[in-house]
Structure formats: C-alpha cells, structure tokens
PDB file of C-alpha atoms in Angstrom:
ATOM      1  CA  MET A   1     191.981  97.189  75.711  1.00  0.00           C
ATOM      2  CA  LYS A   2     190.080  94.042  74.780  1.00  0.00           C
ATOM      3  CA  ILE A   3     188.720  92.549  77.990  1.00  0.00           C
ATOM      4  CA  ALA A   4     187.030  89.169  78.196  1.00  0.00           C
ATOM      5  CA  LEU A   5     184.492  89.019  81.021  1.00  0.00           C
ATOM      6  CA  PHE A   6     184.388  85.577  82.527  1.00  0.00           C
ATOM      7  CA  SER A   7     181.474  85.660  84.958  1.00  0.00           C
ATOM      8  CA  GLY A   8     180.110  82.880  87.075  1.00  0.00           C
ATOM      9  CA  SER A   9     179.313  81.851  90.594  1.00  0.00           C
ATOM     10  CA  PHE A  10     182.856  80.473  91.037  1.00  0.00           C
ATOM     11  CA  ASP A  11     181.486  78.558  94.011  1.00  0.00           C
ATOM     12  CA  PRO A  12     184.266  77.439  94.203  1.00  0.00           C
ATOM     13  CA  ILE A  13     186.534  78.349  91.316  1.00  0.00           C
ATOM     14  CA  HIS A  14     188.190  75.146  90.069  1.00  0.00           C
ATOM     15  CA  THR A  15     190.904  74.033  87.671  1.00  0.00           C
ATOM     16  CA  GLY A  16     188.447  74.039  84.754  1.00  0.00           C
ATOM     17  CA  HIS A  17     187.700  77.731  85.346  1.00  0.00           C
ATOM     18  CA  ALA A  18     191.423  78.477  85.628  1.00  0.00           C
ATOM     19  CA  MET A  19     192.094  76.645  82.380  1.00  0.00           C
ATOM     20  CA  VAL A  20     189.407  78.665  80.541  1.00  0.00           C
ATOM     21  CA  ALA A  21     190.699  82.015  81.851  1.00  0.00           C
ATOM     22  CA  ASN A  22     194.314  81.186  81.102  1.00  0.00           C
ATOM     23  CA  TYR A  23     193.498  79.886  77.601  1.00  0.00           C
ATOM     24  CA  ILE A  24     191.427  82.925  76.622  1.00  0.00           C
ATOM     25  CA  SER A  25     194.062  85.378  77.877  1.00  0.00           C
ATOM     26  CA  GLN A  26     196.784  83.733  75.786  1.00  0.00           C
ATOM     27  CA  TYR A  27     195.121  82.334  72.654  1.00  0.00           C
ATOM     28  CA  CYS A  28     192.154  84.542  71.771  1.00  0.00           C
ATOM     29  CA  GLY A  29     193.577  87.988  70.978  1.00  0.00           C
ATOM     30  CA  ILE A  30     192.409  89.367  74.324  1.00  0.00           C
ATOM     31  CA  ASP A  31     194.437  91.802  76.434  1.00  0.00           C
ATOM     32  CA  GLN A  32     192.945  90.782  79.789  1.00  0.00           C
ATOM     33  CA  VAL A  33     190.435  88.393  81.270  1.00  0.00           C
ATOM     34  CA  TRP A  34     188.403  89.637  84.197  1.00  0.00           C
ATOM     35  CA  LEU A  35     187.089  86.939  86.522  1.00  0.00           C
ATOM     36  CA  MET A  36     183.821  88.408  87.756  1.00  0.00           C
ATOM     37  CA  PRO A  37     182.021  86.435  90.455  1.00  0.00           C
ATOM     38  CA  SER A  38     178.262  86.847  90.175  1.00  0.00           C
ATOM     39  CA  PRO A  39     176.387  87.651  93.357  1.00  0.00           C
ATOM     40  CA  LEU A  40     173.228  85.787  92.309  1.00  0.00           C
ATOM     41  CA  ASN A  41     172.608  83.986  89.040  1.00  0.00           C
ATOM     42  CA  PRO A  42     168.962  84.540  88.021  1.00  0.00           C
ATOM     43  CA  LEU A  43     168.891  81.104  86.362  1.00  0.00           C
ATOM     44  CA  LYS A  44     170.001  79.434  89.614  1.00  0.00           C
ATOM     45  CA  ALA A  45     167.204  80.643  91.844  1.00  0.00           C
ATOM     46  CA  GLY A  46     166.964  78.969  95.208  1.00  0.00           C
ATOM     47  CA  THR A  47     170.682  78.404  95.692  1.00  0.00           C
ATOM     48  CA  LYS A  48     172.817  80.532  97.971  1.00  0.00           C
ATOM     49  CA  PRO A  49     176.490  80.692  97.050  1.00  0.00           C
ATOM     50  CA  ALA A  50     179.383  81.015  99.494  1.00  0.00           C
ATOM     51  CA  ASP A  51     180.130  84.472 100.851  1.00  0.00           C
ATOM     52  CA  GLU A  52     181.137  87.057  98.230  1.00  0.00           C
ATOM     53  CA  GLU A  53     184.497  87.824  99.823  1.00  0.00           C
ATOM     54  CA  ASP A  54     185.399  84.133  99.979  1.00  0.00           C
ATOM     55  CA  ARG A  55     184.601  83.654  96.293  1.00  0.00           C
ATOM     56  CA  LEU A  56     186.539  86.812  95.379  1.00  0.00           C
ATOM     57  CA  GLU A  57     189.561  85.636  97.353  1.00  0.00           C
ATOM     58  CA  MET A  58     189.529  82.216  95.690  1.00  0.00           C
ATOM     59  CA  CYS A  59     189.362  83.984  92.297  1.00  0.00           C
ATOM     60  CA  ARG A  60     192.325  86.174  93.307  1.00  0.00           C
ATOM     61  CA  ILE A  61     194.355  83.052  94.058  1.00  0.00           C
ATOM     62  CA  ILE A  62     193.704  81.740  90.541  1.00  0.00           C
ATOM     63  CA  ALA A  63     194.231  85.114  88.836  1.00  0.00           C
ATOM     64  CA  GLY A  64     197.632  85.385  90.492  1.00  0.00           C
ATOM     65  CA  LYS A  65     198.690  82.174  88.757  1.00  0.00           C
ATOM     66  CA  CYS A  66     197.381  82.971  85.281  1.00  0.00           C
ATOM     67  CA  THR A  67     198.720  85.255  82.576  1.00  0.00           C
ATOM     68  CA  GLY A  68     196.656  88.410  81.942  1.00  0.00           C
ATOM     69  CA  VAL A  69     193.865  87.524  84.373  1.00  0.00           C
ATOM     70  CA  GLU A  70     192.405  89.965  86.917  1.00  0.00           C
ATOM     71  CA  VAL A  71     189.490  89.811  89.358  1.00  0.00           C
ATOM     72  CA  SER A  72     186.584  92.251  89.416  1.00  0.00           C
ATOM     73  CA  ASP A  73     183.960  92.709  92.120  1.00  0.00           C
ATOM     74  CA  PHE A  74     181.954  95.038  89.859  1.00  0.00           C
ATOM     75  CA  GLU A  75     178.733  93.004  89.977  1.00  0.00           C
ATOM     76  CA  PHE A  76     178.671  92.985  93.775  1.00  0.00           C
ATOM     77  CA  SER A  77     177.758  96.690  93.753  1.00  0.00           C
ATOM     78  CA  LEU A  78     174.799  96.170  91.371  1.00  0.00           C
ATOM     79  CA  PRO A  79     171.166  95.343  92.177  1.00  0.00           C
ATOM     80  CA  ARG A  80     170.311  91.647  92.513  1.00  0.00           C
ATOM     81  CA  PRO A  81     169.880  89.447  90.598  1.00  0.00           C
ATOM     82  CA  SER A  82     172.716  90.273  88.226  1.00  0.00           C
ATOM     83  CA  PHE A  83     171.847  90.400  84.559  1.00  0.00           C
ATOM     84  CA  THR A  84     174.650  90.206  82.004  1.00  0.00           C
ATOM     85  CA  TYR A  85     173.309  92.931  79.736  1.00  0.00           C
ATOM     86  CA  ARG A  86     173.071  95.459  82.580  1.00  0.00           C
ATOM     87  CA  THR A  87     176.611  94.592  83.731  1.00  0.00           C
ATOM     88  CA  LEU A  88     178.022  94.913  80.210  1.00  0.00           C
ATOM     89  CA  SER A  89     176.222  98.213  79.581  1.00  0.00           C
ATOM     90  CA  LEU A  90     177.431  99.716  82.861  1.00  0.00           C
ATOM     91  CA  LEU A  91     180.997  98.556  82.211  1.00  0.00           C
ATOM     92  CA  LYS A  92     180.889 100.076  78.728  1.00  0.00           C
ATOM     93  CA  ASP A  93     179.717 103.391  80.233  1.00  0.00           C
ATOM     94  CA  LYS A  94     182.308 103.337  83.031  1.00  0.00           C
ATOM     95  CA  PHE A  95     185.223 102.222  80.831  1.00  0.00           C
ATOM     96  CA  PRO A  96     184.526 103.559  77.319  1.00  0.00           C
ATOM     97  CA  GLU A  97     188.176 103.033  76.373  1.00  0.00           C
ATOM     98  CA  HIS A  98     187.755  99.233  76.652  1.00  0.00           C
ATOM     99  CA  SER A  99     185.909  96.663  74.551  1.00  0.00           C
ATOM    100  CA  PHE A 100     184.194  93.926  76.558  1.00  0.00           C
ATOM    101  CA  PHE A 101     183.732  90.354  75.375  1.00  0.00           C
ATOM    102  CA  PRO A 102     181.437  88.183  77.507  1.00  0.00           C
ATOM    103  CA  VAL A 103     182.599  84.569  77.827  1.00  0.00           C
ATOM    104  CA  ILE A 104     179.967  81.856  78.123  1.00  0.00           C
ATOM    105  CA  GLY A 105     180.096  78.093  77.963  1.00  0.00           C
ATOM    106  CA  SER A 106     178.434  76.252  75.108  1.00  0.00           C
ATOM    107  CA  ASP A 107     175.983  74.850  77.671  1.00  0.00           C
ATOM    108  CA  ASN A 108     174.808  78.417  78.376  1.00  0.00           C
ATOM    109  CA  TRP A 109     174.715  79.308  74.682  1.00  0.00           C
ATOM    110  CA  LEU A 110     172.156  76.536  74.154  1.00  0.00           C
ATOM    111  CA  LEU A 111     169.790  78.349  76.555  1.00  0.00           C
ATOM    112  CA  PHE A 112     170.935  81.879  75.751  1.00  0.00           C
ATOM    113  CA  ASP A 113     167.450  82.808  74.528  1.00  0.00           C
ATOM    114  CA  LYS A 114     166.322  82.616  78.183  1.00  0.00           C
ATOM    115  CA  TRP A 115     168.784  85.347  79.211  1.00  0.00           C
ATOM    116  CA  LYS A 116     167.364  88.798  79.800  1.00  0.00           C
ATOM    117  CA  ASN A 117     168.138  91.101  76.824  1.00  0.00           C
ATOM    118  CA  HIS A 118     169.905  88.282  74.981  1.00  0.00           C
ATOM    119  CA  ALA A 119     169.254  89.903  71.561  1.00  0.00           C
ATOM    120  CA  GLU A 120     170.839  93.170  72.732  1.00  0.00           C
ATOM    121  CA  ILE A 121     173.915  91.333  74.025  1.00  0.00           C
ATOM    122  CA  ILE A 122     174.380  89.671  70.633  1.00  0.00           C
ATOM    123  CA  LYS A 123     173.868  92.974  68.828  1.00  0.00           C
ATOM    124  CA  GLU A 124     176.164  95.123  70.996  1.00  0.00           C
ATOM    125  CA  PHE A 125     178.961  92.776  72.136  1.00  0.00           C
ATOM    126  CA  GLU A 126     181.163  90.071  70.686  1.00  0.00           C
ATOM    127  CA  ILE A 127     180.511  86.865  72.617  1.00  0.00           C
ATOM    128  CA  LEU A 128     183.172  84.222  73.121  1.00  0.00           C
ATOM    129  CA  ILE A 129     181.755  80.707  73.502  1.00  0.00           C
ATOM    130  CA  TYR A 130     183.929  78.212  75.309  1.00  0.00           C
ATOM    131  CA  PRO A 131     183.084  74.639  74.241  1.00  0.00           C
ATOM    132  CA  ARG A 132     181.968  72.181  76.906  1.00  0.00           C
ATOM    133  CA  PRO A 133     181.801  68.413  76.392  1.00  0.00           C
ATOM    134  CA  GLY A 134     178.285  67.236  75.596  1.00  0.00           C
ATOM    135  CA  PHE A 135     177.056  70.701  74.572  1.00  0.00           C
ATOM    136  CA  ASP A 136     177.865  70.874  70.882  1.00  0.00           C
ATOM    137  CA  ILE A 137     176.638  73.837  68.880  1.00  0.00           C
ATOM    138  CA  GLN A 138     175.171  72.707  65.582  1.00  0.00           C
ATOM    139  CA  SER A 139     173.452  75.894  64.430  1.00  0.00           C
ATOM    140  CA  GLU A 140     175.062  78.780  62.593  1.00  0.00           C
ATOM    141  CA  LEU A 141     176.233  81.532  64.923  1.00  0.00           C
ATOM    142  CA  PRO A 142     175.571  85.264  64.570  1.00  0.00           C
ATOM    143  CA  SER A 143     178.527  87.305  63.287  1.00  0.00           C
ATOM    144  CA  THR A 144     179.173  88.698  66.790  1.00  0.00           C
ATOM    145  CA  VAL A 145     179.512  85.237  68.341  1.00  0.00           C
ATOM    146  CA  ARG A 146     182.775  83.299  68.179  1.00  0.00           C
ATOM    147  CA  LEU A 147     183.072  79.647  69.154  1.00  0.00           C
ATOM    148  CA  LEU A 148     186.541  78.883  70.522  1.00  0.00           C
ATOM    149  CA  LYS A 149     186.490  75.497  68.810  1.00  0.00           C
ATOM    150  CA  ASP A 150     190.184  74.697  69.348  1.00  0.00           C
ATOM    151  CA  ALA A 151     190.089  75.301  73.096  1.00  0.00           C
ATOM    152  CA  PRO A 152     190.913  72.381  75.402  1.00  0.00           C
ATOM    153  CA  GLN A 153     187.872  71.113  77.247  1.00  0.00           C
ATOM    154  CA  VAL A 154     187.203  69.690  80.662  1.00  0.00           C
ATOM    155  CA  LEU A 155     183.940  68.458  82.116  1.00  0.00           C
ATOM    156  CA  LEU A 156     184.039  69.704  85.688  1.00  0.00           C
ATOM    157  CA  SER A 157     181.507  71.621  87.739  1.00  0.00           C
ATOM    158  CA  SER A 158     181.463  73.477  91.021  1.00  0.00           C
ATOM    159  CA  THR A 159     178.414  71.394  91.981  1.00  0.00           C
ATOM    160  CA  PHE A 160     180.553  68.242  91.674  1.00  0.00           C
ATOM    161  CA  ILE A 161     183.315  69.899  93.740  1.00  0.00           C
ATOM    162  CA  ARG A 162     180.950  71.029  96.521  1.00  0.00           C
ATOM    163  CA  LYS A 163     179.366  67.568  96.722  1.00  0.00           C
ATOM    164  CA  GLY A 164     182.784  65.905  96.879  1.00  0.00           C
ATOM    165  CA  LEU A 165     183.950  68.277  99.607  1.00  0.00           C
ATOM    166  CA  ARG A 166     180.793  67.675 101.677  1.00  0.00           C
ATOM    167  CA  GLU A 167     181.352  63.920 101.331  1.00  0.00           C
ATOM    168  CA  GLY A 168     185.002  64.206 102.405  1.00  0.00           C
ATOM    169  CA  LYS A 169     186.366  63.142  99.013  1.00  0.00           C
ATOM    170  CA  ASN A 170     189.877  64.017  97.849  1.00  0.00           C
ATOM    171  CA  MET A 171     189.417  67.020  95.526  1.00  0.00           C
ATOM    172  CA  ASN A 172     193.136  67.761  95.153  1.00  0.00           C
ATOM    173  CA  PHE A 173     193.285  67.403  91.368  1.00  0.00           C
ATOM    174  CA  PHE A 174     190.106  69.403  90.810  1.00  0.00           C
ATOM    175  CA  LEU A 175     191.083  72.443  92.877  1.00  0.00           C
ATOM    176  CA  ASP A 176     194.231  74.541  92.998  1.00  0.00           C
ATOM    177  CA  PRO A 177     196.132  73.642  96.213  1.00  0.00           C
ATOM    178  CA  GLU A 178     195.869  77.207  97.559  1.00  0.00           C
ATOM    179  CA  VAL A 179     192.133  77.309  96.823  1.00  0.00           C
ATOM    180  CA  MET A 180     191.784  73.957  98.619  1.00  0.00           C
ATOM    181  CA  ALA A 181     193.701  75.341 101.611  1.00  0.00           C
ATOM    182  CA  TYR A 182     191.489  78.459 101.606  1.00  0.00           C
ATOM    183  CA  ILE A 183     188.352  76.294 101.597  1.00  0.00           C
ATOM    184  CA  LYS A 184     189.651  74.198 104.500  1.00  0.00           C
ATOM    185  CA  ASN A 185     190.866  77.212 106.502  1.00  0.00           C
ATOM    186  CA  HIS A 186     187.487  78.916 106.145  1.00  0.00           C
ATOM    187  CA  SER A 187     185.360  75.772 106.619  1.00  0.00           C
ATOM    188  CA  LEU A 188     183.547  76.243 103.318  1.00  0.00           C
ATOM    189  CA  TYR A 189     181.237  73.630 101.768  1.00  0.00           C
ATOM    190  CA  GLU A 190     181.106  71.378 104.828  1.00  0.00           C
TER     191      GLU A 190
END
C-alpha cells in the first residue's frame, strides 16, 4: 500500500489539516493517509503541546470524516524529540509491504535543510509537498519530491486557533464541530 504520512503537532487539528488529509487520500494516488501526531517537534523547542491522548482523539474525529484517512500513535512510542527520518526508517522496517510518503507543507520545505537527515529522507522516500500561501517554491525539486501544485490551499494555523480559543473568539468555522466540542468538554487551550 502507498501510505502518506501526515505528521504534525495537530494542537489542535483544524479544518485546514482535514482538507489536506482528505485531498491527498483522494487526488494523489495514495491508498491511505496516516495522521501521525508528533510528541515533540524538535524545531518547536520550548512549547508544550496538549496531552497526547487529546490530540490523538481529535485526529480520530477528523479521520472518521475523511476518505482513506487513519490515525497512528506510532511516534508516541519513540524517543523524544521525534525525527522524521527515524520514524520513516522504523516504519519501513516494521511494515516492509508498504511504501511511505512523508507529507510536508511548502513552508517546511523551505527550511528542510535544517531537518535531521534531510538528505537521506530525499534519497530514500518520495516526499509530497502541500502548497501553503506565501511559501512558494521557486527552485527545481529533486526527482523524489512532488509538489501538489493543484491542491486547494488555506492559510490557517493551530497557533491562530489556540490564541482565538484563549481569547474566547468564535472558532466554529476553523474547527470541526466535534473537535470544538471535544476541546470545550476537556477544557483545552483555556
């Protein structure tokens, strides 16, 4: 199976994330998309995300509404911080019958050279780049990197969502209603 790995803090997962997962599962020749919440992003040092189980549950809500999207807690069993190359290598060893395609935003591609083992990721895996407004890729891409140039785009961040929630703003159109209810029921981001 061809599996796209869509990793991120998902703190919280929002409609932009859902749109990316749903698009990739239906338009990119992928059999499944795995939403994989990251326990600790090494490039976001100093920030502590919401509890792992809360972020997993919010991802499960979204996966249940998308076509061909599953949730994986694989990175939560790995040493911290989580590095993409280690995750991909371990997944390849554990599931040799599958091909894994990491999904990154064009904003992350522009600083991909700061990722640990970035050259090995490019060499060993096909990367899917999801375009983000304001982060255009002008340079030629390696043969193992595919820009999803026709994908619909939205400029939305979890940082914006968390700030809005803390300020008591109406976030209804930015979050799935069940994710919003989960956040309220569990007093997250207050």
